[in-house]
Amino acid sequence: MEQAFKQAGLTVEVKSDILSWLKVHYLQQSLSAGGIAKAGSYENFAGSYHAVKEMVYAFREGVEVCEAQGISTKKIFPANMFRYPNFYWPLQ
């Protein structure tokens, strides 16, 4: 499979622990979709400090669950971004 992608001119990055990567990305996708659905639209979500803040805190909680399951999220994007202190996020 990797060779077929390379022959097609696509860059391939093989993840050694794909299940951990998938869990973090499922978390991110479900929280994003949930926040948008709760807000009623992407525009409402993106324009709401409260909605984005709620999603950030929910993602942090989900990352803690992943860590408790033995998943090292330090190098998995976007989980590593959610480690920034609250004051770093331009959410005011």
Coordinates of C-alpha atoms in Angstrom, one line a residue:
M1 CA 0.0 0.0 0.0
E2 CA 2.8 2.4 0.9
Q3 CA 4.5 1.7 -2.3
A4 CA 1.4 2.4 -4.4
F5 CA 0.9 5.8 -2.7
K6 CA 4.6 6.7 -3.3
Q7 CA 4.3 5.6 -7.0
A8 CA 1.3 7.9 -7.3
G9 CA 3.5 10.8 -6.0
L10 CA 1.9 11.0 -2.6
T11 CA 3.9 11.5 0.6
V12 CA 3.5 8.7 3.0
E13 CA 3.9 8.8 6.8
V14 CA 3.6 5.4 8.4
K15 CA 2.3 5.5 12.0
S16 CA 3.8 2.8 14.1
D17 CA 0.9 2.9 16.5
I18 CA -2.1 3.6 14.3
L19 CA -4.7 2.7 16.9
S20 CA -3.5 5.5 19.2
W21 CA -3.5 7.9 16.4
L22 CA -7.0 6.9 15.4
K23 CA -8.4 7.3 18.9
V24 CA -7.0 10.8 19.2
H25 CA -8.3 11.8 15.8
Y26 CA -11.8 10.2 16.4
L27 CA -11.9 12.3 19.6
Q28 CA -11.0 15.4 17.7
Q29 CA -13.5 14.8 15.0
S30 CA -16.4 13.9 17.3
L31 CA -15.8 16.9 19.5
S32 CA -15.6 19.3 16.5
A33 CA -18.8 17.8 15.0
G34 CA -20.6 17.9 18.4
G35 CA -19.7 21.5 19.0
I36 CA -20.8 22.6 15.6
A37 CA -24.1 20.6 15.9
K38 CA -24.7 22.0 19.4
A39 CA -24.1 25.6 18.1
G40 CA -26.4 25.0 15.1
S41 CA -23.8 25.9 12.4
Y42 CA -20.1 26.2 11.9
E43 CA -20.4 30.0 11.8
N44 CA -22.2 30.0 15.2
F45 CA -19.6 27.7 16.7
A46 CA -16.6 29.6 15.4
G47 CA -18.1 32.9 16.5
S48 CA -18.8 31.7 20.0
Y49 CA -16.1 32.0 22.6
H50 CA -18.1 29.8 24.9
A51 CA -18.6 27.0 22.3
V52 CA -14.9 26.9 21.4
K53 CA -13.8 27.0 25.0
E54 CA -16.2 24.2 25.8
M55 CA -14.7 22.1 23.0
V56 CA -11.2 22.8 24.1
Y57 CA -11.9 21.7 27.6
A58 CA -13.7 18.6 26.4
F59 CA -10.8 17.7 24.2
R60 CA -8.4 18.1 27.1
E61 CA -10.6 15.8 29.2
G62 CA -10.6 13.3 26.3
V63 CA -6.8 13.5 26.1
E64 CA -6.6 12.6 29.8
V65 CA -8.8 9.6 29.1
C66 CA -6.5 8.5 26.2
E67 CA -3.5 9.0 28.5
A68 CA -5.2 6.8 31.2
Q69 CA -5.6 4.1 28.5
G70 CA -1.8 4.2 28.0
I71 CA -1.8 6.3 24.9
S72 CA 1.1 8.8 24.8
T73 CA -0.5 11.9 23.2
K74 CA 2.5 14.2 23.4
K75 CA 3.5 13.6 19.8
I76 CA 0.0 13.2 18.3
F77 CA -1.4 16.3 16.6
P78 CA -3.7 18.0 17.5
A79 CA -3.5 16.6 21.1
N80 CA -0.2 18.2 21.7
M81 CA -1.6 21.7 21.0
F82 CA -4.2 21.3 23.7
R83 CA -1.4 21.2 26.3
Y84 CA -0.9 25.0 26.0
P85 CA -1.9 27.0 29.1
N86 CA -5.3 28.7 29.0
F87 CA -3.8 32.1 28.6
Y88 CA -2.1 31.1 25.3
W89 CA -5.4 30.4 23.5
P90 CA -6.7 33.6 21.9
L91 CA -10.2 33.0 23.2
Q92 CA -11.5 36.1 24.9

